[in-house]
PDB file of C-alpha atoms in Angstrom:
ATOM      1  CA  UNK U   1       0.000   0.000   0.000  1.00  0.00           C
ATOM      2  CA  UNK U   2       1.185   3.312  -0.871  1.00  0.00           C
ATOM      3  CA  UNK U   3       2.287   5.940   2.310  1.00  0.00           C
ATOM      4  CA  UNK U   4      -0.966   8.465   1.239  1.00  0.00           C
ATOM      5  CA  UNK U   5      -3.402   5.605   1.272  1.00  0.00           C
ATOM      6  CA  UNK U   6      -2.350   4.332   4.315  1.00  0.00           C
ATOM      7  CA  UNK U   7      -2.396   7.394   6.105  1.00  0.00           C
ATOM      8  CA  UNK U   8      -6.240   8.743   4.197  1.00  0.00           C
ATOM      9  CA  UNK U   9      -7.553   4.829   5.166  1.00  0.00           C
ATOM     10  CA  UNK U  10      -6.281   4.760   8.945  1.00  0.00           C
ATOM     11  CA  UNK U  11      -7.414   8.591   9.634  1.00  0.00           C
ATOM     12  CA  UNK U  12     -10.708   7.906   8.550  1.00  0.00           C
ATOM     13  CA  UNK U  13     -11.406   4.729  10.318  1.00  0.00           C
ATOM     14  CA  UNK U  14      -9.869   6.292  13.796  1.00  0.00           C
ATOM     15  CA  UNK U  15     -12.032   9.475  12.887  1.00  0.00           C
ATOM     16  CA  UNK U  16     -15.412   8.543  11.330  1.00  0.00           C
ATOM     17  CA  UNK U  17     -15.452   4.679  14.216  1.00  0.00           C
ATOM     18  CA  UNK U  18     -16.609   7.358  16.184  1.00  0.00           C
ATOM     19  CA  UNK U  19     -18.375  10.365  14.989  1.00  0.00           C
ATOM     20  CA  UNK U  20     -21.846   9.578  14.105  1.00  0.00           C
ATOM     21  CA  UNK U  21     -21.194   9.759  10.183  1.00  0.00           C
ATOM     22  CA  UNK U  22     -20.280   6.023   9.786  1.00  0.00           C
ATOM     23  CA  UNK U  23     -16.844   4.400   9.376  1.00  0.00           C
ATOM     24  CA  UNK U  24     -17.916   1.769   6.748  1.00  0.00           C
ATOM     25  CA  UNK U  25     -19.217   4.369   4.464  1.00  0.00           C
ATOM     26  CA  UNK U  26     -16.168   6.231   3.968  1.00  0.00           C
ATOM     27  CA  UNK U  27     -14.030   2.829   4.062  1.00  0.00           C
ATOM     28  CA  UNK U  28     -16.320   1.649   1.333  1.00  0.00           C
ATOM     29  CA  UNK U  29     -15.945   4.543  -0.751  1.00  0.00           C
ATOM     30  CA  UNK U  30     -12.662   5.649  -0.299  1.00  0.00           C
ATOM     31  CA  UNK U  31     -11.005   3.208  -3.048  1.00  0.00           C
ATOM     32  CA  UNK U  32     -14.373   4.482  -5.232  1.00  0.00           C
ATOM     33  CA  UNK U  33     -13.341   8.184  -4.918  1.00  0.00           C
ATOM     34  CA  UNK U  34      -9.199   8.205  -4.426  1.00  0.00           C
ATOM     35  CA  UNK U  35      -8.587   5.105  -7.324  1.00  0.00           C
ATOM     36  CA  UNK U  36      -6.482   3.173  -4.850  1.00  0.00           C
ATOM     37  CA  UNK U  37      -7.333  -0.674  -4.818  1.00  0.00           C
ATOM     38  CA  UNK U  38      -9.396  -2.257  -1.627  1.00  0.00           C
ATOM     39  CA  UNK U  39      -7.084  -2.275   0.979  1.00  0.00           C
ATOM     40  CA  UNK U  40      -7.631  -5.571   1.993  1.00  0.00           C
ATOM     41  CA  UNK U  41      -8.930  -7.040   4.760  1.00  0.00           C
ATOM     42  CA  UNK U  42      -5.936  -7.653   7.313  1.00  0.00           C
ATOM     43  CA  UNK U  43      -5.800  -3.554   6.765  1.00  0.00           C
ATOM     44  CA  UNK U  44      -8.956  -3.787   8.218  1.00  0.00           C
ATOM     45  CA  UNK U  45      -8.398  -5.757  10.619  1.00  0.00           C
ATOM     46  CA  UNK U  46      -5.536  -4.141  11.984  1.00  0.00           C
ATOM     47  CA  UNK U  47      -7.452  -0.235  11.954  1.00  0.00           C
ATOM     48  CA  UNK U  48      -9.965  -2.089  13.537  1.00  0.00           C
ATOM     49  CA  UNK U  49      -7.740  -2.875  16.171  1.00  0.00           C
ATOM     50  CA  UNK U  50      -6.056   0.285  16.488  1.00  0.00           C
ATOM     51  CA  UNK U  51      -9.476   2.109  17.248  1.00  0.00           C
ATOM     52  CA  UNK U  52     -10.238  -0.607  19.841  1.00  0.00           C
ATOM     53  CA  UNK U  53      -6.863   0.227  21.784  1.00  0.00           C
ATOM     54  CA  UNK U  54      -7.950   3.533  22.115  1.00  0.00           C
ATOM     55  CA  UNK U  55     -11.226   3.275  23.341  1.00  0.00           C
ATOM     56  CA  UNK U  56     -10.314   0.529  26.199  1.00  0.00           C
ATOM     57  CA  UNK U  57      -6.798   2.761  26.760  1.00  0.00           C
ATOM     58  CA  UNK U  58      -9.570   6.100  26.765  1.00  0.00           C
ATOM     59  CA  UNK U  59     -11.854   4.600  29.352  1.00  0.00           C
ATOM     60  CA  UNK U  60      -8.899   2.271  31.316  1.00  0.00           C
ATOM     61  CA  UNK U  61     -10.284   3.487  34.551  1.00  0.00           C
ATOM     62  CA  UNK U  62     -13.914   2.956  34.033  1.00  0.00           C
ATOM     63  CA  UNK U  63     -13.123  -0.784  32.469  1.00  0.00           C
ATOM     64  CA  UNK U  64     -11.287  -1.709  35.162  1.00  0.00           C
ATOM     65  CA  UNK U  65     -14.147  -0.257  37.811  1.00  0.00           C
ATOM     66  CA  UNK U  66     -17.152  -1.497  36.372  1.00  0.00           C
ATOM     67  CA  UNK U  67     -15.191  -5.329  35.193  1.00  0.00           C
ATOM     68  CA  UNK U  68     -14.434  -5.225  39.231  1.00  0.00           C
ATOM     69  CA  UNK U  69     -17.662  -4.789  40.474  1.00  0.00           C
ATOM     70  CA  UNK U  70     -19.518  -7.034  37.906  1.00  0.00           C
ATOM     71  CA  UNK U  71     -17.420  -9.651  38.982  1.00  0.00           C
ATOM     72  CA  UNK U  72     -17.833  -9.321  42.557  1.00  0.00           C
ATOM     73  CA  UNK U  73     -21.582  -8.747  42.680  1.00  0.00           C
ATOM     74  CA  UNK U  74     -21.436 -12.449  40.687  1.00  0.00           C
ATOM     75  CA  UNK U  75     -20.542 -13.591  44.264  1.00  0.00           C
ATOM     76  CA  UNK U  76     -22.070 -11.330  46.008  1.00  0.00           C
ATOM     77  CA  UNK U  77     -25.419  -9.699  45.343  1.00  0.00           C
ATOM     78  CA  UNK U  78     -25.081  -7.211  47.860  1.00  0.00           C
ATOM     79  CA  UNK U  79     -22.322  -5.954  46.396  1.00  0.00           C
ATOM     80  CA  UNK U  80     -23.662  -4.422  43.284  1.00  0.00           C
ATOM     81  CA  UNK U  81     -23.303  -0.966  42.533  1.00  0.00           C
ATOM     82  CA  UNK U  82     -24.113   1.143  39.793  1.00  0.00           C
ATOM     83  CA  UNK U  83     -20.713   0.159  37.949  1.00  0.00           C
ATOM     84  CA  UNK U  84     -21.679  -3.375  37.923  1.00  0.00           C
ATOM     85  CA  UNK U  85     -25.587  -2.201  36.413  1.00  0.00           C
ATOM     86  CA  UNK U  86     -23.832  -0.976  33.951  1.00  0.00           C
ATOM     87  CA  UNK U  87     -21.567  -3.393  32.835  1.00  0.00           C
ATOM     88  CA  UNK U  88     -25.264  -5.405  32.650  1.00  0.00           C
ATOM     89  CA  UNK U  89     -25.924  -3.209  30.484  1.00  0.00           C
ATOM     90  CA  UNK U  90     -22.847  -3.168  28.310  1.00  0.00           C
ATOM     91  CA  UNK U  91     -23.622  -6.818  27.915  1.00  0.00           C
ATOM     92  CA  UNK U  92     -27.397  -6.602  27.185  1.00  0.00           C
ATOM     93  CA  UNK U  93     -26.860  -3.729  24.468  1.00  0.00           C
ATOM     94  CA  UNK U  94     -24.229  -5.931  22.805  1.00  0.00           C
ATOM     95  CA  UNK U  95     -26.597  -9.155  22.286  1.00  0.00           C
ATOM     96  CA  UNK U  96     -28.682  -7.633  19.487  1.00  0.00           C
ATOM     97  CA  UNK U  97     -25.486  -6.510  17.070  1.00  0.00           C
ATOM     98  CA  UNK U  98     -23.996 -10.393  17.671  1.00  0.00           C
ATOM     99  CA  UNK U  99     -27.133 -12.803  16.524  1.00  0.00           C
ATOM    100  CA  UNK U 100     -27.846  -9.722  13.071  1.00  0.00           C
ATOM    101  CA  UNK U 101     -24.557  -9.509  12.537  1.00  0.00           C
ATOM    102  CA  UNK U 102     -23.593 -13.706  12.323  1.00  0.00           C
ATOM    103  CA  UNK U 103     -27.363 -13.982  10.378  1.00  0.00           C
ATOM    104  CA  UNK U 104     -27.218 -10.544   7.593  1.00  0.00           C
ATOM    105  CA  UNK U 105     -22.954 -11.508   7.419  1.00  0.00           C
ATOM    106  CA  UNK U 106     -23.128 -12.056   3.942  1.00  0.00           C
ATOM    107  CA  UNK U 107     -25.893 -10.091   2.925  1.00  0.00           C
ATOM    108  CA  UNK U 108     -24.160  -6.813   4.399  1.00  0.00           C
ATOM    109  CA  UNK U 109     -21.077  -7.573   2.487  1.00  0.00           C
ATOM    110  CA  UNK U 110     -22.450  -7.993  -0.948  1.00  0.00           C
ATOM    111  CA  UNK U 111     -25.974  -6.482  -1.611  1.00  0.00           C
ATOM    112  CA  UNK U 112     -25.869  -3.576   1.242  1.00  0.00           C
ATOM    113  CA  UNK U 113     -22.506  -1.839   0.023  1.00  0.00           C
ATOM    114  CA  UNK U 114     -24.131  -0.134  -2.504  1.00  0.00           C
ATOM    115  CA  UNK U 115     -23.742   3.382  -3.097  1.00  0.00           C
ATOM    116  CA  UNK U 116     -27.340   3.602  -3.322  1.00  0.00           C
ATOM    117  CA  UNK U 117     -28.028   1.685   0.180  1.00  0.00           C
ATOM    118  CA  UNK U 118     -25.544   3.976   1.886  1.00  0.00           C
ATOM    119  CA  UNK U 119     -26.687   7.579   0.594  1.00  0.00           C
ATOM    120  CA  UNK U 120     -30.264   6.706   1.642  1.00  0.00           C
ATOM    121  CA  UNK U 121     -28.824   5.264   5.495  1.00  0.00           C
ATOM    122  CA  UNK U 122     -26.655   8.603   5.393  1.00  0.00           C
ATOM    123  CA  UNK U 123     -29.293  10.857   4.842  1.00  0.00           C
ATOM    124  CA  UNK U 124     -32.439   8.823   6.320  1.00  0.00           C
ATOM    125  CA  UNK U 125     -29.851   8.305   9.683  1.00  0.00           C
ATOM    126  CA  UNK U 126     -28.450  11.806   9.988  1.00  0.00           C
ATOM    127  CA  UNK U 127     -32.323  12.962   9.804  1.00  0.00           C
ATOM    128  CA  UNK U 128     -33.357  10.901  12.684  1.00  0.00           C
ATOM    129  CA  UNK U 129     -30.226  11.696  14.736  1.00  0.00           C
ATOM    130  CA  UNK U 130     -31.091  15.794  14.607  1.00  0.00           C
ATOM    131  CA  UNK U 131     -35.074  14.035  15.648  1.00  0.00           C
ATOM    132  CA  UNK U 132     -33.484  12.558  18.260  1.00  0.00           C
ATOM    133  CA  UNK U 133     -31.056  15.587  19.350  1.00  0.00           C
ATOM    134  CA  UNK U 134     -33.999  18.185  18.974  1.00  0.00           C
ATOM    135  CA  UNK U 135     -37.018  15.851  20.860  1.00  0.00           C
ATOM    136  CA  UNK U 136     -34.436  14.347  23.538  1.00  0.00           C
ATOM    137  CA  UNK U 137     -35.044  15.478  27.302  1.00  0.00           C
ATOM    138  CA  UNK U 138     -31.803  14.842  27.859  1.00  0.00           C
ATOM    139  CA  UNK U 139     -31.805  14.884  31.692  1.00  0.00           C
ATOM    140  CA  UNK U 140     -30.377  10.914  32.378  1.00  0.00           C
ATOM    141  CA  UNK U 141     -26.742   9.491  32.152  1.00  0.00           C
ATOM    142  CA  UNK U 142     -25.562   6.274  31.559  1.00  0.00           C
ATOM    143  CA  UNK U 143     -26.087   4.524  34.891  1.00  0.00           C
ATOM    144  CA  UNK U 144     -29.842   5.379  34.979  1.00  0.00           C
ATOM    145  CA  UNK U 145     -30.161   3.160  31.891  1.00  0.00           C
ATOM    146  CA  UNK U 146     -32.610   0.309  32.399  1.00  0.00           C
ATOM    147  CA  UNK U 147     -32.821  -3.108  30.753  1.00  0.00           C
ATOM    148  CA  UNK U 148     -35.153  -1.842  28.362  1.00  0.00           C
ATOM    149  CA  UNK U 149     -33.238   0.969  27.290  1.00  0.00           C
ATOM    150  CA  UNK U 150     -30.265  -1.474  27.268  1.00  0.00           C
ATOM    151  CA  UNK U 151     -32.251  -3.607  24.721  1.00  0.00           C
ATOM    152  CA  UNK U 152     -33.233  -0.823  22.509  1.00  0.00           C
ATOM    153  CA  UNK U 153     -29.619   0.946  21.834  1.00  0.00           C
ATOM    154  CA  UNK U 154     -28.917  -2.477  21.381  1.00  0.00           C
ATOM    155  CA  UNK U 155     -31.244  -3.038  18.677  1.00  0.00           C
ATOM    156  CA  UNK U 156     -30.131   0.620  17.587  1.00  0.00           C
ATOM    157  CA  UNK U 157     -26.981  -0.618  17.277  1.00  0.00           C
ATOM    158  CA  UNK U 158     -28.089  -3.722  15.111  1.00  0.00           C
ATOM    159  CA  UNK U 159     -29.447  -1.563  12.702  1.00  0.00           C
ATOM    160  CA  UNK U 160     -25.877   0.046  12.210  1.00  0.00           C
ATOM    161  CA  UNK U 161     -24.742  -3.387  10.448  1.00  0.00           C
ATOM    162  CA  UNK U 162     -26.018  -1.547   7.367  1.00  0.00           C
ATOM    163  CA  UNK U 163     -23.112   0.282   6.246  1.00  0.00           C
ATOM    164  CA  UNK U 164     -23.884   4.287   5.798  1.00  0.00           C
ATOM    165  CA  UNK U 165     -25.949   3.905   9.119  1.00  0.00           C
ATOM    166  CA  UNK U 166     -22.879   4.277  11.398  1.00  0.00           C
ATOM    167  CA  UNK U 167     -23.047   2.329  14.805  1.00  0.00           C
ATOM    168  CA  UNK U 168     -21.977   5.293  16.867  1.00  0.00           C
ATOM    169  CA  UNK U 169     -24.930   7.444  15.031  1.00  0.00           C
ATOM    170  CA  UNK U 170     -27.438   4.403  16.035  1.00  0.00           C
ATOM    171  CA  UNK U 171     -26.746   3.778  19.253  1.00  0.00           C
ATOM    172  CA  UNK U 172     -26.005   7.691  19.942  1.00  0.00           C
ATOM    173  CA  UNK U 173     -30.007   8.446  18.337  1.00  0.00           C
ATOM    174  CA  UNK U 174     -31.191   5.381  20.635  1.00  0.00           C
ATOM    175  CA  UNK U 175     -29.948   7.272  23.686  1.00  0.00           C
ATOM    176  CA  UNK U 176     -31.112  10.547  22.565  1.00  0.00           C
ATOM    177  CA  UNK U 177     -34.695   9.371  22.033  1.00  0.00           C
ATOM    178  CA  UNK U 178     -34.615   7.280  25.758  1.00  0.00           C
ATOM    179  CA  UNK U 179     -34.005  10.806  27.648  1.00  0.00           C
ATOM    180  CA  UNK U 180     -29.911  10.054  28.401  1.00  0.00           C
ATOM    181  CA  UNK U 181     -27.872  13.438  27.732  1.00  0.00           C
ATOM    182  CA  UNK U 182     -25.368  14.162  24.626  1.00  0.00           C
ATOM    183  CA  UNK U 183     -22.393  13.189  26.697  1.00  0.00           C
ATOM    184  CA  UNK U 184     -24.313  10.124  28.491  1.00  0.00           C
ATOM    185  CA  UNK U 185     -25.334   8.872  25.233  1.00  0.00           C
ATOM    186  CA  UNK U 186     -21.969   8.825  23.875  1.00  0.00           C
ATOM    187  CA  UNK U 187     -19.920   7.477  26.571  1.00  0.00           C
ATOM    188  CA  UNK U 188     -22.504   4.555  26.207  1.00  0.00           C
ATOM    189  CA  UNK U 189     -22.144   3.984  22.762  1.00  0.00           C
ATOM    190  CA  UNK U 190     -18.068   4.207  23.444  1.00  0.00           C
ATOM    191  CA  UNK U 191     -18.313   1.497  25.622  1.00  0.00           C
ATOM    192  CA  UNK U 192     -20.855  -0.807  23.819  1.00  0.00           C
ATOM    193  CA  UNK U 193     -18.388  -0.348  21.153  1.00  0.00           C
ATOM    194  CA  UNK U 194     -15.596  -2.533  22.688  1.00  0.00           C
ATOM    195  CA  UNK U 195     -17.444  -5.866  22.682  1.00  0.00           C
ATOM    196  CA  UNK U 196     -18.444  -5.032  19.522  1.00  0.00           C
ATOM    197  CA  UNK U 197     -15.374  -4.272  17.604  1.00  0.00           C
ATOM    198  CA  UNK U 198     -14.016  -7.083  19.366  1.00  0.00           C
ATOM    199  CA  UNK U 199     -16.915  -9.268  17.840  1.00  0.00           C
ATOM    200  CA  UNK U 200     -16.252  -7.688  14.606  1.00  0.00           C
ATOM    201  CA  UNK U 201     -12.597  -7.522  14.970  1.00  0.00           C
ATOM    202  CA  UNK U 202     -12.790 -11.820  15.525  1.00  0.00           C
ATOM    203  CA  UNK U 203     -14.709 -12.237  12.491  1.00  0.00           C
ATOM    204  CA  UNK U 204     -12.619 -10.773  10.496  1.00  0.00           C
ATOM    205  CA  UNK U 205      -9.808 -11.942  11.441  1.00  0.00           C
ATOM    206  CA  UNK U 206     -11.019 -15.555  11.201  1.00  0.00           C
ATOM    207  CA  UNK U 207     -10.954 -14.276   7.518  1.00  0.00           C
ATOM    208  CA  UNK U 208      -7.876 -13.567   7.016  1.00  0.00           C
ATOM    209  CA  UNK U 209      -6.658 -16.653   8.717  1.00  0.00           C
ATOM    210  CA  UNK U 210      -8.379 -18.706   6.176  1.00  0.00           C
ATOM    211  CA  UNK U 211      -7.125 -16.531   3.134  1.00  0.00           C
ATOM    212  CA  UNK U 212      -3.764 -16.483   1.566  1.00  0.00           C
ATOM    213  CA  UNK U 213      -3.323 -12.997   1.331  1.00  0.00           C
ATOM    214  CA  UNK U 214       0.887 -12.001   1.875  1.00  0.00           C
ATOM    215  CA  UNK U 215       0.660  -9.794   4.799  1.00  0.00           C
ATOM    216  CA  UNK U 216       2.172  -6.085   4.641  1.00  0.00           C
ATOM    217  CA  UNK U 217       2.940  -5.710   8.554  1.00  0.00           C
ATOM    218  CA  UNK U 218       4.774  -2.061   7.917  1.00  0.00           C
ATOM    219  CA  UNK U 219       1.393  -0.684   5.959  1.00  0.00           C
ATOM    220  CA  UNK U 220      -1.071  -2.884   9.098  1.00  0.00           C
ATOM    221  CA  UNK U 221       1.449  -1.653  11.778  1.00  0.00           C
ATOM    222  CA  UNK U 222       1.415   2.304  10.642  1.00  0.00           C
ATOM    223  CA  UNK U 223      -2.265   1.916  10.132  1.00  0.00           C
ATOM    224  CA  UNK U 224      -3.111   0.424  13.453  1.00  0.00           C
ATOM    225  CA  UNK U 225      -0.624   3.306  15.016  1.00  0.00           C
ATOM    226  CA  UNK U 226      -2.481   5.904  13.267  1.00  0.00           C
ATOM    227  CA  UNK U 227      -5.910   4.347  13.490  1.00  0.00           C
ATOM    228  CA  UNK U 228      -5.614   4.497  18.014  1.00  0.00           C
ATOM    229  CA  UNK U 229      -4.143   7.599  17.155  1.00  0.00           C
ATOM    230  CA  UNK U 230      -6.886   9.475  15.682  1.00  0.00           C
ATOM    231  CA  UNK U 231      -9.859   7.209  17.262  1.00  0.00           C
ATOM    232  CA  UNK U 232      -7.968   8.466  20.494  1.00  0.00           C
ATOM    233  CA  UNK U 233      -8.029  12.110  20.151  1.00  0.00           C
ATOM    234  CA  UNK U 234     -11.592  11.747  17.911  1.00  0.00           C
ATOM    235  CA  UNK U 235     -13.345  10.553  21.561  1.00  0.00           C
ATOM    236  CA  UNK U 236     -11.258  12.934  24.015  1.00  0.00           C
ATOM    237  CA  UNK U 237     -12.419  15.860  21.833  1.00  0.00           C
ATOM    238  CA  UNK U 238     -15.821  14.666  20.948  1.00  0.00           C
ATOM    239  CA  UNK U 239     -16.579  14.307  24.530  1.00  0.00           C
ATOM    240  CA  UNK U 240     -15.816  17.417  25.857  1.00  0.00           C
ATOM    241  CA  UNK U 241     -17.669  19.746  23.280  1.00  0.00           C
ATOM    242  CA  UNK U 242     -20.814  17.464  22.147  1.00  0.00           C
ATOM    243  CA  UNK U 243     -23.247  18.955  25.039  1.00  0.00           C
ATOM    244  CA  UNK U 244     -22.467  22.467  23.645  1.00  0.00           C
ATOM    245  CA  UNK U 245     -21.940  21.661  19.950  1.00  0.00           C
ATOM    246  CA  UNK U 246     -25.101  19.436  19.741  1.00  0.00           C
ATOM    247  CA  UNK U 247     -25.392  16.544  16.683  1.00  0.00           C
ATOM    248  CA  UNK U 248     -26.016  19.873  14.104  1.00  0.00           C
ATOM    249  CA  UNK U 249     -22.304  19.511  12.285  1.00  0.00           C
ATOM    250  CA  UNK U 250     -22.769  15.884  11.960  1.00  0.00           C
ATOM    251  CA  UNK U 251     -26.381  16.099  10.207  1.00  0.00           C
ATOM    252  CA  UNK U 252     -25.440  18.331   8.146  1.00  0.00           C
ATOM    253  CA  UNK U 253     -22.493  16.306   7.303  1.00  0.00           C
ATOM    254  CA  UNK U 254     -24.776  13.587   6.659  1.00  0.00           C
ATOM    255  CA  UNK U 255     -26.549  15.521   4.569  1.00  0.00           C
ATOM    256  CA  UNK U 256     -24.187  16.965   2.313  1.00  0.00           C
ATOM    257  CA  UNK U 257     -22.092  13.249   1.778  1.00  0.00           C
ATOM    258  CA  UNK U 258     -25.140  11.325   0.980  1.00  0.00           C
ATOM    259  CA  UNK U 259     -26.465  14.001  -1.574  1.00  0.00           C
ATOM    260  CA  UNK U 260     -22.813  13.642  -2.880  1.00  0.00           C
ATOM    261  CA  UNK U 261     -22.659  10.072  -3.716  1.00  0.00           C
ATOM    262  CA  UNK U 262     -26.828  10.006  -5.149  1.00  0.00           C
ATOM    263  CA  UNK U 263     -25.325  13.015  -7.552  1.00  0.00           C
ATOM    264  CA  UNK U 264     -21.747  11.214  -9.257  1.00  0.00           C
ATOM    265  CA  UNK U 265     -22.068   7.815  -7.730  1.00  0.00           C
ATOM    266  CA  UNK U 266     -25.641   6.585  -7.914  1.00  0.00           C
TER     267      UNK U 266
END
């Protein structure tokens, strides 16, 4: 892989994993836009894992606190707190995205990475995220979510499988519409995302281990560098403006790429 596509492939994956304007659209149509040739799928793989690094190494402390306390309240039910609700509810928002994404596999990875499909999720998604934004309360963080908010960013987050949706816009819109706050609603959908990529990160890889691809580990090792690099600063940032900035920038975003690809790629 050339140096530029390396460094345009692993930027956007450590950027867009995380912003609500989805990281398999621009992954999709990168090669469609730039020329360059698919970049494979052990790149994948490895800015897959570079993005998961920085999202455990962003919330170290609060992995480590609510993996603690889940495990002790296994023993003892007096000991649960609201750390160990919460990793409940990691768990419960993660079931949906694993039994859609083992059943629609193959379906997502021919039929639904059409330019077509992923202008209308673009546009139709970035709608109901300013919805969401606009009609929120936005009065609850994450540890007043219940199992049936769990459940629904999880199915939120299911929907995401279509590429153009973008997970962190689903499961972001899902927390919006159940009352959580900007901020709440993100740090959720950060932490939901770590099972997830790992999921994601496993299938893939089981991929590449059956294919007989010759591996490039200078082009996977820059891109996982870069790839933790950007995701890391993407979430730091993201997180300390979003309550003031609102999901505005993003729609609009949404908005303007999707109208793109229906005008010269549709």
């Amino acid at each position: 892989m050339e140096l530029l596509q390396i460094l345009l492939l692993a930027t956007l994956q450590g950027l867009t994993e995380f912003l609500p304007i989805s990281s398999s659209a621009h992954l999709i149509l990168a090669p469609v836009v730039t020329g360059y040739e698919d970049q494979g799928l052990a790149f994948d793989v490895a800015v897959h894992l570079g993005t998961l690094a920085a999202v455990v190494g962003y919330f170290r402390h609060e992995i480590i606190s609510i993996s603690s306390d889940f495990f002790r309240s296994w023993f003892n039910p007096a000991a649960r707190s609201r750390e160990s609700h919460l990793g409940w509810m990691i768990i419960i928002a993660t079931l949906p995205v694993g039994v859609f994404g083992i059943l629609m596999k193959s379906l997502v990875e021919t039929d639904l990475r059409s330019p077509l499909v992923i202008a209308i999720t673009t546009i139709g998604f970035g709608l109901l995220l300013l919805l969401a934004d606009r009609t929120g309360k936005r009065q609850r963080d994450e540890y007043a979510i219940r199992y049936k908010d769990a459940l629904v960013i999880g199915l939120f987050q299911a929907l995401a499988i279509i590429p153009g949706t973008s997970r962190s816009g689903a499961t972001i819109t899902g927390g919006l519409f159940l009352g959580l706050t900007r901020k709440a609603a993100s740090r959720f959908s950060f932490l939901i995302s770590i099972p997830t990529i790992l999921m994601s990160g496993g299938l893939l890889t089981l991929d590449l281990i059956s294919s007989d691809t010759p591996t490039d580990w200078l082009s996977l090792s820059l891109g996982t560098g870069l790839a933790f690099i950007t995701a890391y600063l993407c979430i730091h940032y993201f997180l300390r403006f979003i309550e003031t900035m609102g999901m505005l920038p993003f729609v609009i975003y949404r908005l303007i790429l999707g109208g793109l690809i229906l005008l010269f790629l549709v």
